[in-house]
Coordinates of C-alpha atoms in Angstrom, one line a residue:
Chain A
M246 CA -0.1 0.1 0.2
T247 CA 2.9 2.3 0.6
G248 CA 4.2 1.8 -2.7
S249 CA 0.9 3.0 -4.3
S250 CA 0.4 5.9 -1.9
R251 CA 4.1 7.0 -3.1
E252 CA 2.7 6.8 -6.7
M253 CA -0.1 9.3 -5.9
A254 CA 2.3 11.9 -4.5
R255 CA 4.4 12.0 -7.7
P256 CA 3.6 14.4 -10.5
F257 CA 2.0 13.0 -13.5
K258 CA 4.7 14.0 -15.8
E259 CA 7.0 11.7 -13.9
L260 CA 4.5 8.7 -14.1
W261 CA 3.9 9.2 -18.0
R262 CA 7.6 9.1 -18.5
E263 CA 7.9 5.8 -17.0
L264 CA 4.6 4.2 -18.1
G265 CA 3.4 6.2 -21.3
A266 CA 0.0 4.2 -21.3
S267 CA -1.0 5.5 -17.6
R268 CA -2.3 8.6 -19.6
D269 CA -5.1 6.4 -21.1
F270 CA -6.7 5.9 -17.8
F271 CA -8.2 9.5 -17.9
A272 CA -9.2 9.5 -21.5
V273 CA -10.7 6.0 -21.3
Q274 CA -12.7 6.7 -18.0
G275 CA -13.8 10.1 -19.5
L276 CA -12.2 12.4 -17.0
P277 CA -10.4 15.4 -17.7
A278 CA -6.6 15.2 -18.6
P279 CA -4.6 16.1 -15.7
A280 CA -2.1 19.0 -15.9
P281 CA 1.6 17.5 -16.1
E282 CA 2.6 19.0 -12.8
A283 CA -0.3 17.8 -10.8
T284 CA -0.2 14.8 -8.4
P285 CA -2.5 12.1 -8.6
E286 CA -3.7 13.0 -5.2
A287 CA -4.3 16.6 -5.8
Y288 CA -6.0 15.7 -9.0
F289 CA -8.6 13.3 -7.6
A290 CA -9.2 15.6 -4.7
A291 CA -10.1 18.4 -7.1
L292 CA -12.6 16.5 -9.2
G293 CA -16.0 18.0 -9.4
E294 CA -19.3 16.5 -8.4
A295 CA -20.5 16.6 -12.2
V296 CA -17.4 14.4 -13.2
L297 CA -18.0 12.1 -10.5
I298 CA -21.6 11.6 -11.1
E299 CA -20.5 10.8 -15.0
A300 CA -17.7 8.4 -13.8
G301 CA -20.3 6.7 -11.3
C302 CA -17.9 6.4 -8.4
S303 CA -16.6 8.5 -5.6
R304 CA -13.0 10.1 -5.5
E305 CA -11.6 7.3 -3.2
E306 CA -12.6 4.8 -5.7
L307 CA -11.0 6.6 -8.8
A308 CA -8.1 7.1 -7.1
A309 CA -7.9 3.5 -6.0
R310 CA -8.8 2.3 -9.5
F311 CA -6.0 4.5 -10.8
G312 CA -3.6 2.7 -8.5
K313 CA -4.7 -0.6 -9.5
F314 CA -4.4 0.5 -13.3
L315 CA -0.6 1.6 -12.9
A316 CA 0.1 -1.7 -11.0
A317 CA -1.4 -3.8 -13.5
L318 CA 0.2 -1.8 -16.6
G319 CA 3.7 -2.3 -14.9
R320 CA 2.8 -6.0 -15.1
I321 CA 1.9 -6.1 -18.8
D322 CA 4.3 -8.3 -20.5
A323 CA 5.8 -7.1 -23.5
A324 CA 8.7 -9.5 -23.6
P325 CA 8.5 -12.2 -26.1
P326 CA 7.8 -15.8 -24.8
V327 CA 10.9 -17.9 -25.3
V328 CA 10.6 -21.5 -26.2
A329 CA 13.7 -23.6 -26.9
S330 CA 11.7 -26.7 -27.7
M331 CA 8.2 -27.8 -27.9
T332 CA 7.0 -31.5 -27.5
V333 CA 4.0 -33.1 -28.4
R334 CA 2.9 -36.3 -27.1
G335 CA 0.2 -38.6 -28.4
G336 CA -3.3 -39.0 -27.0
A337 CA -6.0 -41.1 -28.5
D338 CA -8.0 -40.8 -31.6
K339 CA -11.8 -40.3 -32.1
R340 CA -12.4 -44.2 -31.4
G341 CA -10.0 -44.1 -28.4
R342 CA -7.2 -45.9 -29.8
P343 CA -3.6 -44.6 -28.7
E344 CA -1.8 -42.1 -31.0
T345 CA 1.8 -43.0 -31.7
L346 CA 3.2 -39.5 -31.6
D347 CA 6.3 -38.0 -29.6
I348 CA 7.5 -35.3 -31.5
T349 CA 9.9 -32.3 -30.3
L350 CA 10.3 -29.2 -32.2
V351 CA 13.0 -26.5 -31.9
P352 CA 13.1 -22.9 -33.5
G353 CA 13.8 -23.3 -37.2
D354 CA 11.9 -26.6 -37.6
V355 CA 9.3 -27.0 -40.4
V356 CA 6.5 -29.5 -40.2
A357 CA 3.7 -30.2 -42.3
L358 CA 0.3 -31.2 -41.3
V359 CA -1.5 -33.1 -43.9
G360 CA -4.7 -35.0 -44.1
P361 CA -8.5 -34.5 -45.3
T362 CA -10.9 -32.2 -43.7
G363 CA -12.1 -33.4 -40.3
S364 CA -9.0 -35.6 -39.9
G365 CA -8.0 -33.7 -36.8
K366 CA -5.7 -31.0 -38.1
S367 CA -7.4 -28.0 -36.1
R368 CA -8.0 -30.0 -33.0
F369 CA -4.1 -30.6 -33.0
L370 CA -3.6 -26.7 -33.3
A371 CA -6.1 -26.3 -30.7
D372 CA -3.9 -28.6 -28.3
V373 CA -0.7 -26.8 -29.3
E374 CA -2.5 -23.3 -28.5
W375 CA -3.9 -24.2 -25.3
L376 CA -0.8 -26.4 -24.0
A377 CA -2.9 -29.5 -23.7
D378 CA -2.1 -31.2 -20.7
A379 CA -4.3 -34.4 -21.0
D380 CA -7.3 -32.3 -20.6
T381 CA -8.6 -31.9 -23.8
P382 CA -10.8 -34.6 -25.8
T383 CA -7.4 -36.0 -27.6
G384 CA -5.7 -36.4 -24.3
R385 CA -2.5 -35.0 -25.8
R386 CA 0.3 -33.3 -23.9
V387 CA 2.1 -30.5 -25.1
L388 CA 5.4 -29.5 -23.3
L389 CA 7.5 -26.6 -23.5
D390 CA 11.2 -26.9 -22.6
G391 CA 10.3 -30.5 -21.7
A392 CA 8.0 -29.6 -19.1
P393 CA 4.1 -28.9 -19.0
A394 CA 3.1 -25.4 -18.2
D395 CA 0.9 -24.4 -15.2
A396 CA -2.3 -22.7 -15.6
A397 CA -1.0 -19.3 -15.1
R398 CA 1.7 -19.6 -17.9
R399 CA -1.1 -21.4 -20.2
L400 CA -3.3 -18.2 -19.6
S401 CA -0.5 -15.7 -20.2
L402 CA 0.6 -17.6 -23.1
S403 CA -2.9 -17.9 -24.8
G404 CA -2.9 -16.1 -28.1
R405 CA 0.6 -15.3 -27.7
L406 CA 2.4 -18.9 -28.4
V407 CA 1.0 -19.5 -31.9
A408 CA 0.8 -16.8 -34.6
Q409 CA -1.4 -17.5 -37.6
L410 CA -1.1 -17.0 -41.1
S411 CA -4.4 -18.3 -42.9
Q412 CA -5.9 -17.9 -46.4
N413 CA -8.8 -16.8 -44.7
M414 CA -7.2 -13.8 -43.1
H415 CA -7.6 -10.3 -44.4
F416 CA -6.6 -6.9 -43.4
V417 CA -9.6 -4.8 -42.2
M418 CA -8.2 -1.8 -40.7
D419 CA -8.5 1.6 -42.5
M420 CA -4.8 2.4 -42.3
A421 CA -1.9 2.8 -44.6
V422 CA 0.8 0.1 -44.4
G423 CA 3.4 2.4 -42.9
P424 CA 1.3 3.9 -39.9
F425 CA -0.1 0.2 -39.4
L426 CA 3.4 -1.5 -39.0
C427 CA 4.3 1.5 -36.6
A428 CA 1.1 0.6 -34.4
H429 CA 2.2 -3.1 -34.4
A430 CA 5.8 -2.2 -33.5
E431 CA 4.4 0.1 -30.6
S432 CA 2.3 -2.6 -29.3
R433 CA 5.5 -4.6 -29.0
L434 CA 7.0 -1.4 -27.2
L435 CA 10.0 -1.8 -29.7
A436 CA 12.4 1.4 -29.5
D437 CA 12.2 2.4 -33.1
P438 CA 8.8 1.8 -34.6
D439 CA 9.5 3.6 -38.1
R440 CA 12.7 1.6 -38.7
A441 CA 10.9 -1.6 -37.9
A442 CA 8.2 -0.7 -40.1
A443 CA 10.3 0.2 -42.9
E444 CA 12.1 -3.1 -42.8
V445 CA 8.9 -5.2 -42.7
T446 CA 7.7 -3.3 -46.0
A447 CA 11.1 -3.8 -47.7
L448 CA 11.0 -7.5 -46.8
A449 CA 7.2 -8.1 -48.1
N450 CA 8.3 -6.3 -51.4
E451 CA 10.7 -9.0 -51.8
L452 CA 8.4 -11.8 -51.3
A453 CA 5.6 -10.1 -53.3
G454 CA 5.4 -10.1 -57.2
E455 CA 4.0 -6.4 -57.1
P456 CA 5.6 -3.6 -55.3
F457 CA 3.8 -1.4 -52.6
D458 CA 4.8 1.2 -50.3
A459 CA 4.1 2.8 -46.9
A460 CA 1.5 5.0 -48.1
T461 CA -0.7 2.1 -49.7
P462 CA -3.9 1.7 -47.8
L463 CA -4.0 -2.0 -46.2
T464 CA -7.4 -2.6 -47.9
A465 CA -6.1 -1.8 -51.2
L466 CA -3.4 -4.4 -51.3
S467 CA -3.9 -7.4 -53.7
G468 CA -4.1 -10.9 -52.3
G469 CA -0.4 -11.9 -53.0
Q470 CA 0.8 -8.3 -51.4
S471 CA -1.3 -8.8 -48.4
R472 CA 0.0 -12.4 -47.8
A473 CA 3.6 -11.2 -48.2
L474 CA 2.9 -8.4 -45.8
M475 CA 1.6 -10.7 -43.1
I476 CA 4.3 -13.1 -43.7
A477 CA 7.0 -10.5 -43.3
D478 CA 5.1 -8.9 -40.3
V479 CA 5.0 -12.3 -38.3
A480 CA 8.7 -12.8 -39.1
R481 CA 9.7 -9.6 -37.9
L482 CA 7.3 -8.2 -35.7
C483 CA 5.4 -10.8 -34.2
A484 CA 6.7 -12.1 -30.7
S485 CA 5.1 -15.7 -31.1
P486 CA 7.7 -18.5 -31.1
V487 CA 5.3 -20.8 -33.1
V488 CA 3.7 -20.1 -36.6
L489 CA 1.1 -22.0 -38.2
V490 CA 0.8 -21.5 -41.7
D491 CA -2.7 -22.5 -43.3
E492 CA -1.7 -22.7 -47.1
I493 CA -0.1 -19.8 -48.9
E494 CA -1.8 -19.3 -52.1
N495 CA -0.2 -19.3 -55.3
A496 CA -0.5 -15.5 -55.7
G497 CA 3.1 -14.5 -56.9
I498 CA 4.3 -15.4 -53.4
D499 CA 7.9 -16.9 -53.4
R500 CA 7.0 -19.8 -50.9
R501 CA 10.4 -21.1 -50.4
R502 CA 11.6 -17.7 -49.3
A503 CA 8.4 -17.2 -47.3
I504 CA 9.3 -20.1 -45.1
A505 CA 13.1 -19.4 -45.0
L506 CA 12.0 -15.9 -43.6
L507 CA 10.0 -17.6 -41.0
T508 CA 12.7 -20.1 -39.8
G509 CA 15.2 -17.8 -40.1
S510 CA 13.6 -15.6 -37.4
G511 CA 13.8 -18.6 -35.1
K512 CA 10.1 -19.7 -35.5
I513 CA 8.8 -23.3 -35.3
V514 CA 6.8 -23.5 -38.2
L515 CA 3.7 -25.7 -38.7
V516 CA 2.2 -25.8 -42.3
A517 CA -1.3 -27.0 -42.8
T518 CA -0.9 -27.7 -46.6
H519 CA -1.6 -30.0 -49.3
D520 CA 0.6 -27.9 -51.8
P521 CA 3.5 -30.2 -52.7
L522 CA 6.0 -27.3 -52.9
L523 CA 5.2 -26.1 -49.1
A524 CA 4.7 -29.9 -47.8
L525 CA 7.9 -30.9 -49.0
L526 CA 9.9 -27.9 -47.8
A527 CA 9.2 -29.4 -44.1
S528 CA 11.7 -32.0 -43.0
R529 CA 8.7 -34.1 -41.3
R530 CA 5.0 -34.2 -41.9
L531 CA 2.2 -35.6 -39.7
V532 CA -0.5 -37.5 -41.4
F533 CA -3.8 -37.0 -39.7
S534 CA -6.5 -39.6 -39.8
G535 CA -9.4 -40.1 -37.6
G536 CA -8.6 -37.3 -35.1
A537 CA -5.1 -38.4 -34.6
V538 CA -1.6 -38.5 -36.1
A539 CA -1.7 -41.8 -38.0
H540 CA 2.2 -41.3 -39.1
T541 CA 4.9 -39.1 -39.1
L542 CA 7.1 -39.1 -42.3
E543 CA 10.5 -37.9 -42.9
T544 CA 11.0 -36.0 -46.2
S545 CA 13.0 -38.5 -48.3
P546 CA 15.7 -37.8 -50.6
A547 CA 13.2 -39.1 -53.5
E548 CA 10.8 -36.4 -52.3
R549 CA 13.3 -34.1 -52.2
R550 CA 14.3 -34.8 -56.0
A551 CA 10.5 -34.6 -56.8
L552 CA 10.4 -31.2 -55.0
A553 CA 13.1 -29.9 -57.4
E554 CA 11.0 -31.2 -60.4
L555 CA 7.9 -29.6 -59.0
A556 CA 9.6 -26.1 -58.4
A557 CA 10.7 -26.2 -62.1
L558 CA 7.2 -26.9 -63.0
D559 CA 6.0 -24.1 -60.9
A560 CA 8.6 -21.9 -62.4
V561 CA 7.0 -22.3 -65.8
L562 CA 3.4 -21.8 -64.5
T563 CA 4.6 -18.5 -62.9
R564 CA 6.3 -17.2 -66.1
A565 CA 3.0 -17.9 -68.0
R566 CA 1.2 -16.2 -65.3
E567 CA 3.6 -13.2 -65.7
D568 CA 3.2 -13.2 -69.3
L569 CA -0.5 -12.8 -68.8
R570 CA -0.3 -10.1 -66.1
L571 CA 2.1 -7.8 -68.5
G572 CA -0.3 -8.2 -71.4
R573 CA 2.1 -10.8 -73.4
T574 CA 1.1 -14.0 -75.3
V575 CA 2.1 -17.0 -73.4
A576 CA 5.2 -18.2 -75.0
A577 CA 5.8 -22.2 -75.0
H578 CA 8.7 -22.4 -72.4
K579 CA 10.7 -25.6 -73.6
E580 CA 12.0 -27.4 -70.5
T581 CA 14.4 -30.2 -70.8
H582 CA 14.8 -32.7 -68.2
Chain P
M25 CA -23.2 -22.6 -8.3
K26 CA -20.6 -20.4 -10.1
C27 CA -22.0 -17.3 -11.9
V28 CA -20.6 -15.2 -14.9
T29 CA -21.6 -12.0 -16.5
V30 CA -21.2 -12.0 -20.3
A31 CA -21.2 -8.5 -21.7
G32 CA -20.6 -7.2 -25.1
P33 CA -21.9 -5.3 -27.9
P34 CA -24.6 -6.6 -30.3
S35 CA -23.4 -9.2 -32.7
S36 CA -20.1 -9.5 -31.0
G37 CA -20.3 -13.2 -30.6
K38 CA -21.5 -13.7 -27.1
T39 CA -23.8 -16.4 -27.9
S40 CA -21.5 -18.4 -30.2
I41 CA -18.6 -18.5 -27.8
L42 CA -20.9 -19.4 -24.9
L43 CA -22.2 -22.4 -26.8
K44 CA -18.6 -23.4 -27.5
A45 CA -17.5 -23.0 -23.8
A46 CA -20.6 -25.1 -22.7
A47 CA -19.7 -28.0 -25.1
V48 CA -15.9 -28.0 -23.5
L49 CA -17.7 -27.8 -20.1
A50 CA -20.0 -30.5 -20.9
G51 CA -17.2 -32.9 -21.7
R52 CA -15.8 -32.5 -18.2
G53 CA -19.3 -32.9 -16.3
Q54 CA -20.2 -29.4 -15.8
R55 CA -23.6 -28.1 -16.9
L56 CA -23.8 -24.5 -18.0
G57 CA -26.9 -22.8 -18.3
V58 CA -27.7 -19.4 -19.9
V59 CA -30.0 -16.4 -19.0
K60 CA -30.1 -14.1 -21.8
F61 CA -31.2 -10.7 -21.4
D62 CA -31.9 -9.0 -25.0
C63 CA -34.2 -6.0 -26.0
L64 CA -35.8 -7.8 -29.4
A65 CA -36.9 -11.1 -30.0
S66 CA -34.0 -13.2 -31.1
R67 CA -33.4 -16.8 -32.2
D68 CA -30.7 -17.6 -29.7
R69 CA -33.0 -19.6 -27.4
E70 CA -33.3 -22.1 -30.3
A71 CA -29.5 -22.2 -30.6
F72 CA -29.2 -23.0 -26.9
A73 CA -31.7 -25.4 -27.0
A74 CA -30.4 -27.3 -30.3
A75 CA -27.0 -27.3 -28.2
G76 CA -28.8 -29.0 -25.3
V77 CA -27.9 -25.8 -23.1
P78 CA -30.6 -24.9 -20.6
A79 CA -31.6 -21.2 -21.5
V80 CA -34.2 -18.6 -20.8
V81 CA -34.4 -15.2 -23.0
G82 CA -35.6 -12.3 -21.3
L83 CA -36.9 -9.4 -23.6
S84 CA -37.0 -5.8 -22.1
G85 CA -39.2 -4.8 -24.8
A86 CA -40.0 -1.0 -24.0
L87 CA -37.9 -0.8 -20.8
C88 CA -34.2 0.2 -20.6
P89 CA -32.6 -3.2 -21.2
D90 CA -29.9 -2.6 -18.6
H91 CA -32.3 -1.8 -15.9
F92 CA -34.4 -4.7 -17.0
Y93 CA -31.4 -6.9 -16.6
V94 CA -30.6 -5.7 -12.8
C95 CA -34.4 -6.1 -11.8
N96 CA -33.9 -9.6 -12.8
A97 CA -30.5 -10.8 -11.9
A98 CA -31.2 -12.4 -8.6
D99 CA -34.4 -14.2 -10.2
A100 CA -32.0 -15.4 -12.9
F101 CA -29.6 -16.7 -10.2
A102 CA -32.6 -18.6 -8.5
W103 CA -33.8 -20.1 -11.7
G104 CA -30.2 -21.4 -12.3
A105 CA -29.9 -23.0 -9.1
R106 CA -33.3 -24.5 -9.6
Q107 CA -32.0 -26.1 -12.7
G108 CA -29.0 -27.6 -10.8
L109 CA -26.5 -25.8 -13.1
S110 CA -23.0 -26.1 -12.3
I111 CA -22.6 -22.5 -13.9
L112 CA -25.0 -19.8 -14.8
A113 CA -23.8 -17.3 -17.7
V114 CA -25.8 -14.2 -17.5
E115 CA -25.4 -12.6 -20.9
S116 CA -26.3 -9.0 -21.9
A117 CA -25.7 -6.5 -24.7
G118 CA -24.8 -3.3 -23.1
L119 CA -26.6 -1.4 -25.6
C120 CA -25.6 1.9 -24.9
N121 CA -21.9 0.9 -24.3
R122 CA -22.0 2.8 -20.9
C123 CA -23.6 0.1 -19.1
A124 CA -21.9 -2.8 -17.5
P125 CA -23.8 -5.8 -16.0
H126 CA -20.8 -6.8 -14.1
I127 CA -21.1 -7.7 -10.3
E128 CA -18.7 -7.7 -7.6
G129 CA -17.6 -10.9 -6.9
V130 CA -19.0 -12.7 -9.9
L131 CA -16.4 -13.3 -13.0
A132 CA -17.0 -10.6 -15.5
V133 CA -16.3 -11.4 -19.2
C134 CA -16.5 -8.9 -22.0
V135 CA -16.6 -10.0 -25.4
V136 CA -15.2 -7.7 -28.2
D137 CA -15.3 -8.3 -32.0
S138 CA -11.8 -7.9 -33.4
L139 CA -13.5 -6.6 -36.8
S140 CA -15.1 -3.8 -35.0
G141 CA -12.2 -1.4 -35.3
V142 CA -9.0 -0.8 -33.5
D143 CA -10.5 2.2 -31.6
T144 CA -13.4 0.0 -30.0
P145 CA -11.7 -1.0 -26.8
A146 CA -11.4 2.8 -25.9
K147 CA -15.0 3.4 -26.8
I148 CA -16.8 0.5 -25.0
G149 CA -16.4 1.7 -21.6
P150 CA -17.2 0.0 -18.2
M151 CA -18.3 -3.4 -19.8
L152 CA -14.6 -3.9 -20.8
R153 CA -12.6 -1.8 -18.2
L154 CA -14.4 -3.5 -15.3
A155 CA -14.2 -6.9 -16.9
D156 CA -11.8 -9.9 -15.5
V157 CA -11.7 -11.7 -18.8
V158 CA -11.8 -10.0 -22.4
A159 CA -12.7 -12.4 -25.1
V160 CA -11.9 -11.3 -28.6
T161 CA -13.8 -12.8 -31.3
K162 CA -13.5 -13.0 -35.2
G163 CA -9.7 -13.1 -34.7
D164 CA -9.8 -16.0 -37.4
V165 CA -10.4 -13.8 -40.1
V166 CA -8.2 -10.6 -39.3
S167 CA -4.3 -10.6 -39.7
Q168 CA -2.0 -11.8 -36.7
A169 CA -0.9 -8.1 -36.9
E170 CA -4.3 -6.8 -36.5
R171 CA -5.1 -9.3 -33.8
E172 CA -2.0 -8.2 -31.5
V173 CA -2.6 -4.5 -31.9
F174 CA -6.2 -5.1 -31.0
A175 CA -5.2 -7.2 -28.0
F176 CA -2.6 -4.5 -27.2
R177 CA -5.3 -1.8 -27.1
V178 CA -7.5 -3.9 -25.0
R179 CA -5.0 -4.3 -22.4
R180 CA -4.2 -0.6 -22.3
V181 CA -7.7 -0.2 -21.5
N182 CA -8.0 -2.9 -18.9
P183 CA -4.3 -4.0 -17.9
R184 CA -6.0 -6.4 -15.2
A185 CA -8.0 -8.3 -17.5
T186 CA -6.9 -12.0 -19.2
V187 CA -7.3 -11.4 -22.9
L188 CA -8.2 -14.5 -24.8
F189 CA -9.0 -15.1 -28.6
V190 CA -11.9 -17.0 -28.9
S191 CA -13.7 -18.1 -32.2
G192 CA -17.2 -18.7 -32.0
L193 CA -17.1 -20.1 -35.5
T194 CA -14.3 -22.7 -35.3
G195 CA -14.0 -23.1 -31.4
Q196 CA -10.7 -22.0 -31.2
G197 CA -9.9 -20.6 -27.8
A198 CA -12.9 -22.3 -26.3
D199 CA -10.3 -24.6 -24.0
A200 CA -9.0 -21.3 -22.5
L201 CA -12.3 -19.7 -22.1
A202 CA -14.0 -22.9 -20.4
H203 CA -10.9 -23.0 -18.3
V204 CA -11.5 -19.3 -17.0
I205 CA -15.3 -19.8 -16.4
A206 CA -14.7 -23.2 -14.5
A207 CA -12.3 -21.2 -12.4
A208 CA -14.9 -18.7 -11.4
P209 CA -15.7 -18.2 -7.7
E210 CA -18.7 -19.7 -6.2
T211 CA -21.6 -17.4 -5.8
P212 CA -23.9 -18.2 -2.9
T213 CA -26.5 -15.7 -4.1
L214 CA -27.0 -12.4 -6.2
D215 CA -29.3 -11.1 -3.5
G216 CA -27.6 -8.1 -2.0
A217 CA -24.7 -8.1 -4.6
T218 CA -23.2 -4.7 -5.7
L219 CA -23.0 -3.7 -9.5
R220 CA -19.4 -2.9 -10.5
F221 CA -20.6 0.3 -12.1
T222 CA -23.9 2.5 -11.9
M223 CA -26.5 2.2 -14.4
P224 CA -27.2 5.2 -16.5
A225 CA -29.8 7.4 -14.8
A226 CA -33.3 7.6 -16.3
V227 CA -36.7 9.0 -15.9
C228 CA -37.6 11.6 -18.3
S229 CA -41.0 12.1 -20.3
Y230 CA -39.6 9.9 -22.8
C231 CA -39.1 6.9 -20.3
L232 CA -42.9 7.2 -19.8
G233 CA -43.8 6.9 -23.4
Q234 CA -43.7 10.4 -24.8
R235 CA -43.3 10.7 -28.5
R236 CA -43.1 14.3 -29.4
V237 CA -40.1 16.2 -30.0
G238 CA -39.2 19.7 -28.8
A239 CA -38.4 21.3 -25.4
D240 CA -42.3 21.5 -24.4
H241 CA -42.6 17.9 -24.2
Q242 CA -39.6 17.2 -22.2
M243 CA -39.8 16.6 -18.3
G244 CA -37.8 15.1 -15.8
N245 CA -33.9 14.1 -16.1
V246 CA -33.0 16.1 -19.1
R247 CA -29.8 17.4 -20.2
K248 CA -29.2 19.7 -23.0
M249 CA -26.1 19.6 -25.3
D250 CA -24.0 23.0 -25.7
F251 CA -24.5 24.2 -29.1
S252 CA -22.9 27.6 -29.0
E253 CA -20.9 28.6 -31.9
V254 CA -17.2 28.5 -31.7
A255 CA -15.8 31.7 -33.0
P256 CA -13.8 31.2 -36.1

């Protein structure tokens, strides 16, 4: 209690210097903005009756609430969760048969998730996100750094452990690329948001076929540009140690570079895909069936050779698409194998 | 019985995420029931019935929906107890964004839609500010970056709250939501409980059915806006 009363006797300008977001309290509560030289003690004592009626509580309650707000702000954890390894131990399939699965993933690993709709891929992801501890329908256990997470860690990691890149996702904010990336960098409390934003824009441009800049509105980006921006943003600005990629559409995005960008940023990458170019980039793939992982396959040398052939085929298609986009006639590119 | 208040703007996904959480809780042998306060007829009762979730819908009709809620909260609790529920969820749409149904000592959940714009967390008011848990919905269709910016703005408004992403469509995040709901404190009764925030004052002529516009027809608790010209 002495700690909070000390805060109450310090001028607002000092509090704001240490906890910038403490200013938000007054705007959000609809209270008049305090003078920088005033102390919270003096400010709350001087609040008028009309303001108190609007706020719906007494001076003492408001002051106590501000104290709690300051304390909670100090606890907001902007530091990225660090995960050296993630282990998933099998549970049971929909019919109760045991699942033979014991996989450990470290930063830089890429694993493909394959199997028809309803085979259990989404449930697998849900288990990873919630750090299942034999308490979900599958009975799986997910360990971080070899140990199960306690309830507090599970809740604090909820929504922060796994970042997602899905075909169903769109940018919906009415902002331009630059200011939006700055807002994202600020939410990570990064020291130089402008530089981070410029870096992400440059990276996204390397991935996308068509260039865009910081002034382009988010909602004006093409499908390929949006996806490229989402990938670059997750790689550079997102703190989550695990990334789930749910397909990457073939919209002029260099998929190999996209995955390399994510692994290069120290992410554990899970790719739910039936695109051979993506799936074979993974060193292992989990084959889902009946709600559980039926096999774990290593990408074989023969598959790696197949990947090279498929990539050449993809290059032919990409050239033809580019011809069409630029208004040229599609040339017959003769490939010799 | 445990009790939880679930508040959020209309169409933010309150009913959908309650249905998903109810399914997870049912799997653990816990029975969740819902009393939903609404102002106009909705089909949610059928949705709850189809999912086997005991539910009552109360329509406020011509009354202030939030006052209607407080007047019936203790009765709702008694109904839940009679039904033998493990957990009673009291759902309400704080229609003017100033209201909050949250009660001291009762787990308070606020539901916000991530499609509703990045300034929404600052606009919602006590319903979000005084919540213990903020469930952010529809995150499965917006970019990761927007989700993170949205969650950050929620935390700035309410740094105490646990922020969860829950999809009413896919059920993603329902495990975490069910977990926090199941961890709610036991509520012996709502009789004599205290609201976390005052309800908006009422009682003017329009509360009593007046329909005519203009100063001659206004009585009671009336407040006038300042329309004085600002010097150019």
